[in-house]
Amino acid sequence: QAQLVESGGGTVQAGGSLRLSCAASGRTSSRYAMGWFRQRPGKEEREFVAAMRWTGGYSFYADSVKGRFTIARDNAKNTVYLQMNNLKPEDTAVYYCAADNSIIQSDLGRMAAYDYWGQGTQVTVSS
């Protein structure tokens, strides 16, 4: 079983940047896929943000963040990052890291496909 811990959240003005980190421990594997999801204020469901294979470099993004957010990994540190640039007030949310070792590529954006989740980190973007 994998444990995930997010960090790097905070408050930033619109147009600013933040970098979120997700440190994985426990039964981590190079076969794990990693994803970032977020839950906006007043919303019940988490929405997909970005995801990538742990190996192979394949990644993809939600249309709302494409060109502004970048997902990256450091295999040596078992850490995945989400670089968020040009932040907007509508990016305000709790951001969650997720992992799974049996997910297929077409399911990378589907929340239910991930077995392991972090506790979340708050990102607030002020206008």
N, CA, C and O atoms as a Tinker XYZ file with bonds, in Angstrom:
   508  protein
     1  N      0.843000   -1.191000    0.000000    73     2
     2  CA     0.000000    0.000000    0.000000    64     1     3
     3  C      0.879000    1.242000    0.000000    63     2     4     5
     4  O      1.895000    1.296000    0.694000    81     3
     5  N      0.484000    2.233000   -0.779000    73     3     6
     6  CA     1.250000    3.465000   -0.894000    64     5     7
     7  C      0.643000    4.543000   -0.010000    63     6     8     9
     8  O     -0.574000    4.609000    0.166000    81     7
     9  N      1.499000    5.377000    0.537000    73     7    10
    10  CA     1.051000    6.552000    1.290000    64     9    11
    11  C      1.487000    7.787000    0.518000    63    10    12    13
    12  O      2.602000    7.850000   -0.001000    81    11
    13  N      0.599000    8.761000    0.449000    73    11    14
    14  CA     0.856000    9.978000   -0.305000    64    13    15
    15  C      0.692000   11.186000    0.600000    63    14    16    17
    16  O     -0.271000   11.273000    1.361000    81    15
    17  N      1.625000   12.113000    0.518000    73    15    18
    18  CA     1.556000   13.329000    1.322000    64    17    19
    19  C      1.792000   14.526000    0.418000    63    18    20    21
    20  O      2.851000   14.658000   -0.196000    81    19
    21  N      0.784000   15.405000    0.342000    73    19    22
    22  CA     0.913000   16.619000   -0.462000    64    21    23
    23  C      1.463000   17.761000    0.376000    63    22    24    25
    24  O      1.312000   17.785000    1.597000    81    23
    25  N      2.099000   18.698000   -0.296000    73    23    26
    26  CA     2.572000   19.924000    0.341000    64    25    27
    27  C      2.690000   20.994000   -0.726000    63    26    28    29
    28  O      2.614000   20.715000   -1.922000    81    27
    29  N      2.877000   22.231000   -0.269000    73    27    30
    30  CA     3.114000   23.324000   -1.201000    64    29    31
    31  C      1.935000   24.237000   -1.443000    63    30    32    33
    32  O      2.051000   25.226000   -2.167000    81    31
    33  N      0.797000   23.917000   -0.844000    73    31    34
    34  CA    -0.349000   24.785000   -1.025000    64    33    35
    35  C     -0.161000   26.116000   -0.303000    63    34    36    37
    36  O      0.776000   26.287000    0.476000    81    35
    37  N     -1.058000   27.049000   -0.574000    73    35    38
    38  CA    -0.986000   28.339000    0.082000    64    37    39
    39  C     -1.889000   29.331000   -0.608000    63    38    40    41
    40  O     -2.756000   28.960000   -1.400000    81    39
    41  N     -1.679000   30.598000   -0.300000    73    39    42
    42  CA    -2.454000   31.685000   -0.877000    64    41    43
    43  C     -1.567000   32.507000   -1.788000    63    42    44    45
    44  O     -0.441000   32.857000   -1.435000    81    43
    45  N     -2.086000   32.808000   -2.958000    73    43    46
    46  CA    -1.325000   33.557000   -3.944000    64    45    47
    47  C     -2.267000   34.469000   -4.701000    63    46    48    49
    48  O     -3.459000   34.183000   -4.810000    81    47
    49  N     -1.747000   35.555000   -5.221000    73    47    50
    50  CA    -2.573000   36.453000   -6.020000    64    49    51
    51  C     -2.735000   35.910000   -7.432000    63    50    52    53
    52  O     -1.908000   35.136000   -7.916000    81    51
    53  N     -3.804000   36.325000   -8.076000    73    51    54
    54  CA    -4.043000   35.916000   -9.461000    64    53    55
    55  C     -2.825000   36.285000  -10.319000    63    54    56    57
    56  O     -2.246000   37.364000  -10.188000    81    55
    57  N     -2.464000   35.351000  -11.196000    73    55    58
    58  CA    -1.282000   35.529000  -12.018000    64    57    59
    59  C     -0.023000   34.948000  -11.416000    63    58    60    61
    60  O      1.000000   34.843000  -12.092000    81    59
    61  N     -0.087000   34.572000  -10.157000    73    59    62
    62  CA     1.070000   34.015000   -9.476000    64    61    63
    63  C      1.241000   32.534000   -9.728000    63    62    64    65
    64  O      0.509000   31.929000  -10.511000    81    63
    65  N      2.236000   31.952000   -9.040000    73    63    66
    66  CA     2.581000   30.543000   -9.241000    64    65    67
    67  C      2.727000   29.830000   -7.905000    63    66    68    69
    68  O      3.049000   30.436000   -6.883000    81    67
    69  N      2.482000   28.532000   -7.944000    73    67    70
    70  CA     2.732000   27.649000   -6.817000    64    69    71
    71  C      3.209000   26.317000   -7.376000    63    70    72    73
    72  O      2.887000   25.951000   -8.507000    81    71
    73  N      3.985000   25.596000   -6.565000    73    71    74
    74  CA     4.363000   24.243000   -6.937000    64    73    75
    75  C      3.948000   23.287000   -5.834000    63    74    76    77
    76  O      4.418000   23.391000   -4.701000    81    75
    77  N      3.082000   22.372000   -6.161000    73    75    78
    78  CA     2.645000   21.349000   -5.221000    64    77    79
    79  C      3.550000   20.125000   -5.348000    63    78    80    81
    80  O      4.030000   19.797000   -6.433000    81    79
    81  N      3.767000   19.466000   -4.223000    73    79    82
    82  CA     4.555000   18.235000   -4.201000    64    81    83
    83  C      3.714000   17.109000   -3.629000    63    82    84    85
    84  O      2.848000   17.329000   -2.781000    81    83
    85  N      3.976000   15.911000   -4.098000    73    83    86
    86  CA     3.317000   14.715000   -3.580000    64    85    87
    87  C      4.399000   13.668000   -3.355000    63    86    88    89
    88  O      4.945000   13.105000   -4.303000    81    87
    89  N      4.695000   13.420000   -2.102000    73    87    90
    90  CA     5.720000   12.435000   -1.757000    64    89    91
    91  C      5.061000   11.084000   -1.514000    63    90    92    93
    92  O      4.136000   10.964000   -0.712000    81    91
    93  N      5.550000   10.075000   -2.217000    73    91    94
    94  CA     4.995000    8.730000   -2.101000    64    93    95
    95  C      5.917000    7.849000   -1.273000    63    94    96    97
    96  O      7.138000    7.904000   -1.422000    81    95
    97  N      5.337000    7.046000   -0.408000    73    95    98
    98  CA     6.110000    6.098000    0.389000    64    97    99
    99  C      5.336000    4.792000    0.500000    63    98   100   101
   100  O      4.206000    4.686000    0.023000    81    99
   101  N      5.950000    3.804000    1.130000    73    99   102
   102  CA     5.309000    2.509000    1.237000    64   101   103
   103  C      5.586000    1.700000   -0.017000    63   102   104   105
   104  O      6.695000    1.726000   -0.549000    81   103
   105  N      4.596000    0.997000   -0.478000    73   103   106
   106  CA     4.765000    0.123000   -1.639000    64   105   107
   107  C      4.667000    0.919000   -2.932000    63   106   108   109
   108  O      3.739000    0.739000   -3.720000    81   107
   109  N      5.623000    1.786000   -3.134000    73   107   110
   110  CA     5.632000    2.531000   -4.377000    64   109   111
   111  C      6.287000    1.691000   -5.467000    63   110   112   113
   112  O      7.093000    0.804000   -5.186000    81   111
   113  N      5.941000    1.972000   -6.663000    73   111   114
   114  CA     6.415000    1.176000   -7.779000    64   113   115
   115  C      6.577000    2.057000   -8.999000    63   114   116   117
   116  O      5.862000    3.044000   -9.171000    81   115
   117  N      7.510000    1.695000   -9.827000    73   115   118
   118  CA     7.685000    2.450000  -11.063000    64   117   119
   119  C      6.490000    2.276000  -11.994000    63   118   120   121
   120  O      6.362000    3.008000  -12.975000    81   119
   121  N      5.623000    1.323000  -11.703000    73   119   122
   122  CA     4.445000    1.138000  -12.555000    64   121   123
   123  C      3.280000    2.031000  -12.134000    63   122   124   125
   124  O      2.255000    2.061000  -12.815000    81   123
   125  N      3.417000    2.752000  -11.034000    73   123   126
   126  CA     2.317000    3.584000  -10.568000    64   125   127
   127  C      2.070000    4.748000  -11.524000    63   126   128   129
   128  O      3.000000    5.383000  -12.021000    81   127
   129  N      0.793000    5.002000  -11.762000    73   127   130
   130  CA     0.377000    6.245000  -12.410000    64   129   131
   131  C      0.016000    7.249000  -11.318000    63   130   132   133
   132  O     -0.481000    6.866000  -10.259000    81   131
   133  N      0.261000    8.511000  -11.570000    73   131   134
   134  CA     0.011000    9.553000  -10.578000    64   133   135
   135  C     -0.925000   10.608000  -11.151000    63   134   136   137
   136  O     -0.813000   10.985000  -12.317000    81   135
   137  N     -1.830000   11.071000  -10.336000    73   135   138
   138  CA    -2.761000   12.088000  -10.800000    64   137   139
   139  C     -2.955000   13.175000   -9.778000    63   138   140   141
   140  O     -2.720000   12.973000   -8.586000    81   139
   141  N     -3.382000   14.320000  -10.240000    73   139   142
   142  CA    -3.797000   15.436000   -9.386000    64   141   143
   143  C     -5.267000   15.728000   -9.682000    63   142   144   145
   144  O     -5.684000   15.832000  -10.835000    81   143
   145  N     -6.020000   15.853000   -8.623000    73   143   146
   146  CA    -7.431000   16.225000   -8.707000    64   145   147
   147  C     -7.667000   17.400000   -7.766000    63   146   148   149
   148  O     -6.831000   17.681000   -6.907000    81   147
   149  N     -8.779000   18.080000   -7.915000    73   147   150
   150  CA    -9.089000   19.184000   -7.021000    64   149   151
   151  C    -10.572000   19.215000   -6.727000    63   150   152   153
   152  O    -11.400000   18.759000   -7.515000    81   151
   153  N    -10.878000   19.767000   -5.569000    73   151   154
   154  CA   -12.261000   19.954000   -5.162000    64   153   155
   155  C    -12.459000   21.429000   -4.851000    63   154   156   157
   156  O    -11.907000   21.956000   -3.885000    81   155
   157  N    -13.242000   22.074000   -5.673000    73   155   158
   158  CA   -13.486000   23.497000   -5.519000    64   157   159
   159  C    -14.494000   23.745000   -4.407000    63   158   160   161
   160  O    -15.251000   22.841000   -4.054000    81   159
   161  N    -14.518000   24.960000   -3.845000    73   159   162
   162  CA   -15.475000   25.279000   -2.777000    64   161   163
   163  C    -16.910000   25.081000   -3.248000    63   162   164   165
   164  O    -17.274000   25.514000   -4.341000    81   163
   165  N    -17.709000   24.438000   -2.438000    73   163   166
   166  CA   -19.120000   24.235000   -2.753000    64   165   167
   167  C    -19.391000   23.084000   -3.708000    63   166   168   169
   168  O    -20.549000   22.777000   -3.992000    81   167
   169  N    -18.349000   22.452000   -4.202000    73   167   170
   170  CA   -18.528000   21.329000   -5.117000    64   169   171
   171  C    -18.372000   20.014000   -4.366000    63   170   172   173
   172  O    -17.507000   19.889000   -3.499000    81   171
   173  N    -19.199000   19.044000   -4.693000    73   171   174
   174  CA   -19.135000   17.753000   -4.018000    64   173   175
   175  C    -18.114000   16.833000   -4.657000    63   174   176   177
   176  O    -17.521000   15.988000   -3.987000    81   175
   177  N    -17.913000   16.998000   -5.947000    73   175   178
   178  CA   -17.049000   16.071000   -6.670000    64   177   179
   179  C    -15.661000   16.680000   -6.869000    63   178   180   181
   180  O    -15.501000   17.892000   -7.015000    81   179
   181  N    -14.682000   15.805000   -6.870000    73   179   182
   182  CA   -13.342000   16.217000   -7.248000    64   181   183
   183  C    -13.244000   16.170000   -8.763000    63   182   184   185
   184  O    -13.839000   15.313000   -9.417000    81   183
   185  N    -12.484000   17.105000   -9.304000    73   183   186
   186  CA   -12.319000   17.136000  -10.748000    64   185   187
   187  C    -10.874000   16.866000  -11.127000    63   186   188   189
   188  O     -9.947000   17.200000  -10.389000    81   187
   189  N    -10.704000   16.267000  -12.270000    73   187   190
   190  CA    -9.387000   15.934000  -12.767000    64   189   191
   191  C     -8.614000   17.197000  -13.129000    63   190   192   193
   192  O     -9.170000   18.159000  -13.660000    81   191
   193  N     -7.313000   17.168000  -12.826000    73   191   194
   194  CA    -6.434000   18.282000  -13.171000    64   193   195
   195  C     -5.342000   17.820000  -14.134000    63   194   196   197
   196  O     -5.217000   18.350000  -15.238000    81   195
   197  N     -4.550000   16.826000  -13.711000    73   195   198
   198  CA    -3.425000   16.355000  -14.528000    64   197   199
   199  C     -3.044000   14.954000  -14.077000    63   198   200   201
   200  O     -3.314000   14.562000  -12.942000    81   199
   201  N     -2.415000   14.204000  -14.971000    73   199   202
   202  CA    -1.979000   12.848000  -14.617000    64   201   203
   203  C     -0.824000   12.447000  -15.507000    63   202   204   205
   204  O     -0.630000   12.988000  -16.596000    81   203
   205  N     -0.052000   11.473000  -15.010000    73   203   206
   206  CA     1.044000   10.970000  -15.813000    64   205   207
   207  C      1.389000    9.554000  -15.403000    63   206   208   209
   208  O      1.158000    9.137000  -14.268000    81   207
   209  N      1.947000    8.830000  -16.351000    73   207   210
   210  CA     2.544000    7.553000  -16.049000    64   209   211
   211  C      3.813000    7.808000  -15.248000    63   210   212   213
   212  O      4.485000    8.817000  -15.463000    81   211
   213  N      4.150000    6.914000  -14.330000    73   211   214
   214  CA     5.389000    7.081000  -13.575000    64   213   215
   215  C      6.595000    6.930000  -14.493000    63   214   216   217
   216  O      7.617000    7.591000  -14.307000    81   215
   217  N      6.467000    6.064000  -15.471000    73   215   218
   218  CA     7.533000    5.894000  -16.459000    64   217   219
   219  C      6.961000    6.165000  -17.845000    63   218   220   221
   220  O      5.752000    6.059000  -18.049000    81   219
   221  N      7.784000    6.497000  -18.755000    73   219   222
   222  CA     7.346000    6.701000  -20.125000    64   221   223
   223  C      7.038000    8.141000  -20.458000    63   222   224   225
   224  O      7.015000    8.515000  -21.631000    81   223
   225  N      6.800000    8.962000  -19.442000    73   223   226
   226  CA     6.644000   10.382000  -19.688000    64   225   227
   227  C      5.291000   10.831000  -20.189000    63   226   228   229
   228  O      5.078000   12.030000  -20.374000    81   227
   229  N      4.348000    9.892000  -20.420000    73   227   230
   230  CA     3.042000   10.310000  -20.925000    64   229   231
   231  C      2.302000   11.090000  -19.866000    63   230   232   233
   232  O      2.221000   10.659000  -18.716000    81   231
   233  N      1.766000   12.225000  -20.238000    73   231   234
   234  CA     0.964000   13.020000  -19.327000    64   233   235
   235  C     -0.146000   13.716000  -20.095000    63   234   236   237
   236  O     -0.044000   13.946000  -21.300000    81   235
   237  N     -1.209000   14.044000  -19.372000    73   235   238
   238  CA    -2.245000   14.852000  -19.995000    64   237   239
   239  C     -2.953000   15.688000  -18.942000    63   238   240   241
   240  O     -2.817000   15.452000  -17.741000    81   239
   241  N     -3.724000   16.687000  -19.424000    73   239   242
   242  CA    -4.252000   17.730000  -18.568000    64   241   243
   243  C     -5.715000   18.013000  -18.879000    63   242   244   245
   244  O     -6.203000   17.772000  -19.983000    81   243
   245  N     -6.386000   18.528000  -17.876000    73   243   246
   246  CA    -7.722000   19.071000  -18.104000    64   245   247
   247  C     -7.598000   20.323000  -18.972000    63   246   248   249
   248  O     -6.606000   21.047000  -18.893000    81   247
   249  N     -8.591000   20.563000  -19.782000    73   247   250
   250  CA    -8.550000   21.722000  -20.680000    64   249   251
   251  C     -8.402000   23.026000  -19.901000    63   250   252   253
   252  O     -7.773000   23.967000  -20.385000    81   251
   253  N     -8.971000   23.087000  -18.712000    73   251   254
   254  CA    -8.975000   24.325000  -17.930000    64   253   255
   255  C     -7.582000   24.709000  -17.424000    63   254   256   257
   256  O     -7.356000   25.863000  -17.060000    81   255
   257  N     -6.650000   23.756000  -17.398000    73   255   258
   258  CA    -5.315000   24.058000  -16.878000    64   257   259
   259  C     -4.235000   23.893000  -17.931000    63   258   260   261
   260  O     -3.075000   24.217000  -17.679000    81   259
   261  N     -4.589000   23.403000  -19.090000    73   259   262
   262  CA    -3.608000   23.133000  -20.142000    64   261   263
   263  C     -2.857000   24.421000  -20.502000    63   262   264   265
   264  O     -3.464000   25.471000  -20.716000    81   263
   265  N     -1.555000   24.318000  -20.563000    73   263   266
   266  CA    -0.733000   25.480000  -20.875000    64   265   267
   267  C     -0.337000   26.297000  -19.660000    63   266   268   269
   268  O      0.536000   27.160000  -19.751000    81   267
   269  N     -0.975000   26.035000  -18.511000    73   267   270
   270  CA    -0.648000   26.771000  -17.280000    64   269   271
   271  C     -0.032000   25.848000  -16.220000    63   270   272   273
   272  O      0.834000   26.273000  -15.455000    81   271
   273  N     -0.474000   24.601000  -16.175000    73   271   274
   274  CA     0.002000   23.646000  -15.173000    64   273   275
   275  C      0.890000   22.600000  -15.847000    63   274   276   277
   276  O      0.685000   22.244000  -17.007000    81   275
   277  N      1.876000   22.119000  -15.096000    73   275   278
   278  CA     2.762000   21.071000  -15.584000    64   277   279
   279  C      2.955000   20.016000  -14.503000    63   278   280   281
   280  O      3.299000   20.340000  -13.366000    81   279
   281  N      2.735000   18.768000  -14.857000    73   279   282
   282  CA     2.984000   17.663000  -13.935000    64   281   283
   283  C      4.359000   17.079000  -14.272000    63   282   284   285
   284  O      4.710000   16.913000  -15.440000    81   283
   285  N      5.120000   16.776000  -13.234000    73   283   286
   286  CA     6.465000   16.233000  -13.430000    64   285   287
   287  C      6.780000   15.295000  -12.276000    63   286   288   289
   288  O      6.095000   15.302000  -11.253000    81   287
   289  N      7.807000   14.499000  -12.445000    73   287   290
   290  CA     8.145000   13.515000  -11.417000    64   289   291
   291  C      9.643000   13.515000  -11.167000    63   290   292   293
   292  O     10.437000   13.895000  -12.028000    81   291
   293  N     10.011000   13.083000   -9.972000    73   291   294
   294  CA    11.405000   12.825000   -9.628000    64   293   295
   295  C     11.441000   11.412000   -9.075000    63   294   296   297
   296  O     11.107000   11.180000   -7.913000    81   295
   297  N     11.844000   10.479000   -9.908000    73   295   298
   298  CA    11.809000    9.073000   -9.501000    64   297   299
   299  C     12.701000    8.806000   -8.300000    63   298   300   301
   300  O     12.357000    8.001000   -7.434000    81   299
   301  N     13.839000    9.472000   -8.243000    73   299   302
   302  CA    14.779000    9.232000   -7.147000    64   301   303
   303  C     14.186000    9.642000   -5.804000    63   302   304   305
   304  O     14.526000    9.065000   -4.771000    81   303
   305  N     13.310000   10.628000   -5.816000    73   303   306
   306  CA    12.691000   11.113000   -4.586000    64   305   307
   307  C     11.284000   10.569000   -4.394000    63   306   308   309
   308  O     10.630000   10.894000   -3.403000    81   307
   309  N     10.804000    9.743000   -5.327000    73   307   310
   310  CA     9.422000    9.244000   -5.252000    64   309   311
   311  C      8.438000   10.384000   -5.069000    63   310   312   313
   312  O      7.520000   10.305000   -4.253000    81   311
   313  N      8.639000   11.427000   -5.824000    73   311   314
   314  CA     7.826000   12.631000   -5.674000    64   313   315
   315  C      7.290000   13.088000   -7.019000    63   314   316   317
   316  O      7.994000   13.061000   -8.028000    81   315
   317  N      6.042000   13.506000   -7.016000    73   315   318
   318  CA     5.414000   14.091000   -8.189000    64   317   319
   319  C      5.085000   15.544000   -7.882000    63   318   320   321
   320  O      4.696000   15.879000   -6.764000    81   319
   321  N      5.241000   16.383000   -8.856000    73   319   322
   322  CA     5.026000   17.813000   -8.684000    64   321   323
   323  C      3.908000   18.306000   -9.602000    63   322   324   325
   324  O      3.636000   17.722000  -10.651000    81   323
   325  N      3.285000   19.371000   -9.187000    73   323   326
   326  CA     2.347000   20.082000  -10.043000    64   325   327
   327  C      2.748000   21.547000  -10.012000    63   326   328   329
   328  O      2.496000   22.249000   -9.032000    81   327
   329  N      3.369000   22.000000  -11.080000    73   327   330
   330  CA     3.749000   23.410000  -11.212000    64   329   331
   331  C      2.552000   24.162000  -11.766000    63   330   332   333
   332  O      2.049000   23.841000  -12.843000    81   331
   333  N      2.105000   25.151000  -11.034000    73   331   334
   334  CA     0.910000   25.904000  -11.421000    64   333   335
   335  C      1.300000   27.334000  -11.665000    63   334   336   337
   336  O      1.721000   28.027000  -10.740000    81   335
   337  N      1.168000   27.796000  -12.902000    73   335   338
   338  CA     1.504000   29.161000  -13.276000    64   337   339
   339  C      0.245000   29.907000  -13.712000    63   338   340   341
   340  O     -0.773000   29.299000  -14.042000    81   339
   341  N      0.336000   31.223000  -13.707000    73   339   342
   342  CA    -0.783000   32.070000  -14.129000    64   341   343
   343  C     -2.080000   31.633000  -13.437000    63   342   344   345
   344  O     -3.103000   31.411000  -14.085000    81   343
   345  N     -2.012000   31.519000  -12.149000    73   343   346
   346  CA    -3.168000   31.039000  -11.392000    64   345   347
   347  C     -4.324000   32.012000  -11.461000    63   346   348   349
   348  O     -4.138000   33.227000  -11.522000    81   347
   349  N     -5.525000   31.451000  -11.451000    73   347   350
   350  CA    -6.748000   32.232000  -11.523000    64   349   351
   351  C     -7.582000   31.975000  -10.275000    63   350   352   353
   352  O     -7.419000   30.934000   -9.638000    81   351
   353  N     -8.465000   32.891000   -9.913000    73   351   354
   354  CA    -9.317000   32.654000   -8.733000    64   353   355
   355  C    -10.098000   31.346000   -8.828000    63   354   356   357
   356  O    -10.353000   30.705000   -7.808000    81   355
   357  N    -10.475000   30.947000  -10.021000    73   355   358
   358  CA   -11.236000   29.699000  -10.177000    64   357   359
   359  C    -10.378000   28.450000   -9.960000    63   358   360   361
   360  O    -10.902000   27.336000   -9.966000    81   359
   361  N     -9.072000   28.622000   -9.770000    73   359   362
   362  CA    -8.206000   27.498000   -9.421000    64   361   363
   363  C     -8.232000   27.230000   -7.913000    63   362   364   365
   364  O     -7.656000   26.246000   -7.450000    81   363
   365  N     -8.889000   28.089000   -7.156000    73   363   366
   366  CA    -8.996000   27.882000   -5.715000    64   365   367
   367  C     -9.685000   26.560000   -5.416000    63   366   368   369
   368  O    -10.800000   26.311000   -5.875000    81   367
   369  N     -9.013000   25.716000   -4.645000    73   367   370
   370  CA    -9.534000   24.370000   -4.377000    64   369   371
   371  C     -8.605000   23.665000   -3.407000    63   370   372   373
   372  O     -7.505000   24.133000   -3.114000    81   371
   373  N     -9.073000   22.530000   -2.918000    73   371   374
   374  CA    -8.185000   21.588000   -2.238000    64   373   375
   375  C     -7.657000   20.643000   -3.313000    63   374   376   377
   376  O     -8.429000   20.039000   -4.058000    81   375
   377  N     -6.357000   20.524000   -3.383000    73   375   378
   378  CA    -5.722000   19.696000   -4.408000    64   377   379
   379  C     -5.276000   18.374000   -3.783000    63   378   380   381
   380  O     -4.647000   18.340000   -2.726000    81   379
   381  N     -5.620000   17.298000   -4.469000    73   379   382
   382  CA    -5.319000   15.952000   -3.989000    64   381   383
   383  C     -4.418000   15.225000   -4.974000    63   382   384   385
   384  O     -4.579000   15.332000   -6.190000    81   383
   385  N     -3.479000   14.494000   -4.427000    73   383   386
   386  CA    -2.632000   13.614000   -5.206000    64   385   387
   387  C     -3.213000   12.205000   -5.129000    63   386   388   389
   388  O     -3.736000   11.798000   -4.092000    81   387
   389  N     -3.117000   11.466000   -6.227000    73   387   390
   390  CA    -3.644000   10.110000   -6.270000    64   389   391
   391  C     -2.672000    9.201000   -7.008000    63   390   392   393
   392  O     -1.917000    9.651000   -7.870000    81   391
   393  N     -2.697000    7.917000   -6.662000    73   391   394
   394  CA    -1.810000    6.944000   -7.291000    64   393   395
   395  C     -2.534000    5.626000   -7.497000    63   394   396   397
   396  O     -3.476000    5.289000   -6.780000    81   395
   397  N     -2.071000    4.897000   -8.487000    73   395   398
   398  CA    -2.601000    3.561000   -8.735000    64   397   399
   399  C     -1.584000    2.775000   -9.549000    63   398   400   401
   400  O     -0.885000    3.330000  -10.396000    81   399
   401  N     -1.512000    1.475000   -9.280000    73   399   402
   402  CA    -0.522000    0.663000   -9.990000    64   401   403
   403  C     -1.139000   -0.242000  -11.040000    63   402   404   405
   404  O     -0.445000   -1.077000  -11.621000    81   403
   405  N     -2.438000   -0.088000  -11.295000    73   403   406
   406  CA    -3.055000   -0.969000  -12.296000    64   405   407
   407  C     -3.975000   -0.193000  -13.228000    63   406   408   409
   408  O     -4.864000   -0.764000  -13.859000    81   407
   409  N     -3.755000    1.087000  -13.306000    73   407   410
   410  CA    -4.634000    1.933000  -14.103000    64   409   411
   411  C     -4.206000    1.891000  -15.566000    63   410   412   413
   412  O     -3.016000    1.874000  -15.880000    81   411
   413  N     -5.182000    1.874000  -16.442000    73   411   414
   414  CA    -4.865000    1.913000  -17.860000    64   413   415
   415  C     -4.858000    3.363000  -18.329000    63   414   416   417
   416  O     -5.456000    4.233000  -17.695000    81   415
   417  N     -4.196000    3.609000  -19.417000    73   415   418
   418  CA    -3.974000    4.980000  -19.849000    64   417   419
   419  C     -5.281000    5.740000  -20.053000    63   418   420   421
   420  O     -5.367000    6.920000  -19.713000    81   419
   421  N     -6.276000    5.094000  -20.591000    73   419   422
   422  CA    -7.541000    5.775000  -20.857000    64   421   423
   423  C     -8.297000    6.140000  -19.579000    63   422   424   425
   424  O     -9.255000    6.911000  -19.634000    81   423
   425  N     -7.886000    5.604000  -18.440000    73   423   426
   426  CA    -8.541000    5.892000  -17.160000    64   425   427
   427  C     -7.787000    6.894000  -16.308000    63   426   428   429
   428  O     -8.178000    7.149000  -15.169000    81   427
   429  N     -6.713000    7.468000  -16.833000    73   427   430
   430  CA    -5.894000    8.363000  -16.027000    64   429   431
   431  C     -6.678000    9.558000  -15.485000    63   430   432   433
   432  O     -6.336000   10.082000  -14.425000    81   431
   433  N     -7.707000    9.991000  -16.179000    73   431   434
   434  CA    -8.477000   11.139000  -15.734000    64   433   435
   435  C     -9.704000   10.789000  -14.908000    63   434   436   437
   436  O    -10.514000   11.660000  -14.589000    81   435
   437  N     -9.838000    9.535000  -14.568000    73   435   438
   438  CA   -11.047000    9.090000  -13.863000    64   437   439
   439  C    -10.737000    8.879000  -12.385000    63   438   440   441
   440  O     -9.905000    8.043000  -12.033000    81   439
   441  N    -11.399000    9.628000  -11.536000    73   439   442
   442  CA   -11.115000    9.596000  -10.102000    64   441   443
   443  C    -11.279000    8.205000   -9.522000    63   442   444   445
   444  O    -10.459000    7.777000   -8.709000    81   443
   445  N    -12.318000    7.493000   -9.921000    73   443   446
   446  CA   -12.616000    6.185000   -9.336000    64   445   447
   447  C    -11.547000    5.144000   -9.663000    63   446   448   449
   448  O    -11.511000    4.083000   -9.040000    81   447
   449  N    -10.693000    5.428000  -10.614000    73   447   450
   450  CA    -9.670000    4.461000  -11.022000    64   449   451
   451  C     -8.476000    4.433000  -10.074000    63   450   452   453
   452  O     -7.651000    3.523000  -10.152000    81   451
   453  N     -8.371000    5.419000   -9.179000    73   451   454
   454  CA    -7.212000    5.527000   -8.297000    64   453   455
   455  C     -7.524000    4.931000   -6.934000    63   454   456   457
   456  O     -8.579000    5.196000   -6.358000    81   455
   457  N     -6.607000    4.128000   -6.422000    73   455   458
   458  CA    -6.802000    3.484000   -5.126000    64   457   459
   459  C     -6.230000    4.280000   -3.962000    63   458   460   461
   460  O     -6.735000    4.186000   -2.844000    81   459
   461  N     -5.193000    5.052000   -4.206000    73   459   462
   462  CA    -4.486000    5.719000   -3.107000    64   461   463
   463  C     -4.596000    7.229000   -3.254000    63   462   464   465
   464  O     -4.460000    7.783000   -4.345000    81   463
   465  N     -4.848000    7.884000   -2.106000    73   463   466
   466  CA    -5.064000    9.330000   -2.099000    64   465   467
   467  C     -4.311000    9.971000   -0.946000    63   466   468   469
   468  O     -4.132000    9.380000    0.119000    81   467
   469  N     -3.872000   11.208000   -1.195000    73   467   470
   470  CA    -3.316000   12.004000   -0.123000    64   469   471
   471  C     -4.408000   12.734000    0.625000    63   470   472   473
   472  O     -5.593000   12.587000    0.325000    81   471
   473  N     -3.995000   13.530000    1.610000    73   471   474
   474  CA    -4.965000   14.216000    2.475000    64   473   475
   475  C     -5.419000   15.552000    1.896000    63   474   476   477
   476  O     -6.391000   16.137000    2.373000    81   475
   477  N     -4.726000   16.034000    0.876000    73   475   478
   478  CA    -5.106000   17.279000    0.231000    64   477   479
   479  C     -4.326000   18.474000    0.746000    63   478   480   481
   480  O     -3.872000   18.485000    1.890000    81   479
   481  N     -4.174000   19.473000   -0.099000    73   479   482
   482  CA    -3.524000   20.727000    0.283000    64   481   483
   483  C     -4.315000   21.876000   -0.329000    63   482   484   485
   484  O     -4.704000   21.829000   -1.496000    81   483
   485  N     -4.547000   22.910000    0.480000    73   483   486
   486  CA    -5.394000   24.029000    0.054000    64   485   487
   487  C     -4.610000   25.007000   -0.800000    63   486   488   489
   488  O     -3.493000   25.400000   -0.463000    81   487
   489  N     -5.217000   25.390000   -1.912000    73   487   490
   490  CA    -4.688000   26.447000   -2.770000    64   489   491
   491  C     -5.756000   27.528000   -2.869000    63   490   492   493
   492  O     -6.893000   27.251000   -3.252000    81   491
   493  N     -5.394000   28.746000   -2.528000    73   491   494
   494  CA    -6.319000   29.873000   -2.595000    64   493   495
   495  C     -5.703000   30.943000   -3.478000    63   494   496   497
   496  O     -4.577000   31.384000   -3.249000    81   495
   497  N     -6.457000   31.355000   -4.491000    73   495   498
   498  CA    -5.996000   32.380000   -5.420000    64   497   499
   499  C     -6.897000   33.597000   -5.259000    63   498   500   501
   500  O     -8.102000   33.515000   -5.495000    81   499
   501  N     -6.325000   34.712000   -4.862000    73   499   502
   502  CA    -7.103000   35.932000   -4.640000    64   501   503
   503  C     -7.048000   36.807000   -5.890000    63   502   504   505
   504  O     -6.062000   36.829000   -6.627000    81   503
   505  N     -8.138000   37.519000   -6.091000    73   503   506
   506  CA    -8.218000   38.376000   -7.286000    64   505   507
   507  C     -7.679000   39.761000   -7.003000    63   506   508
   508  O     -7.669000   40.613000   -7.892000    81   507
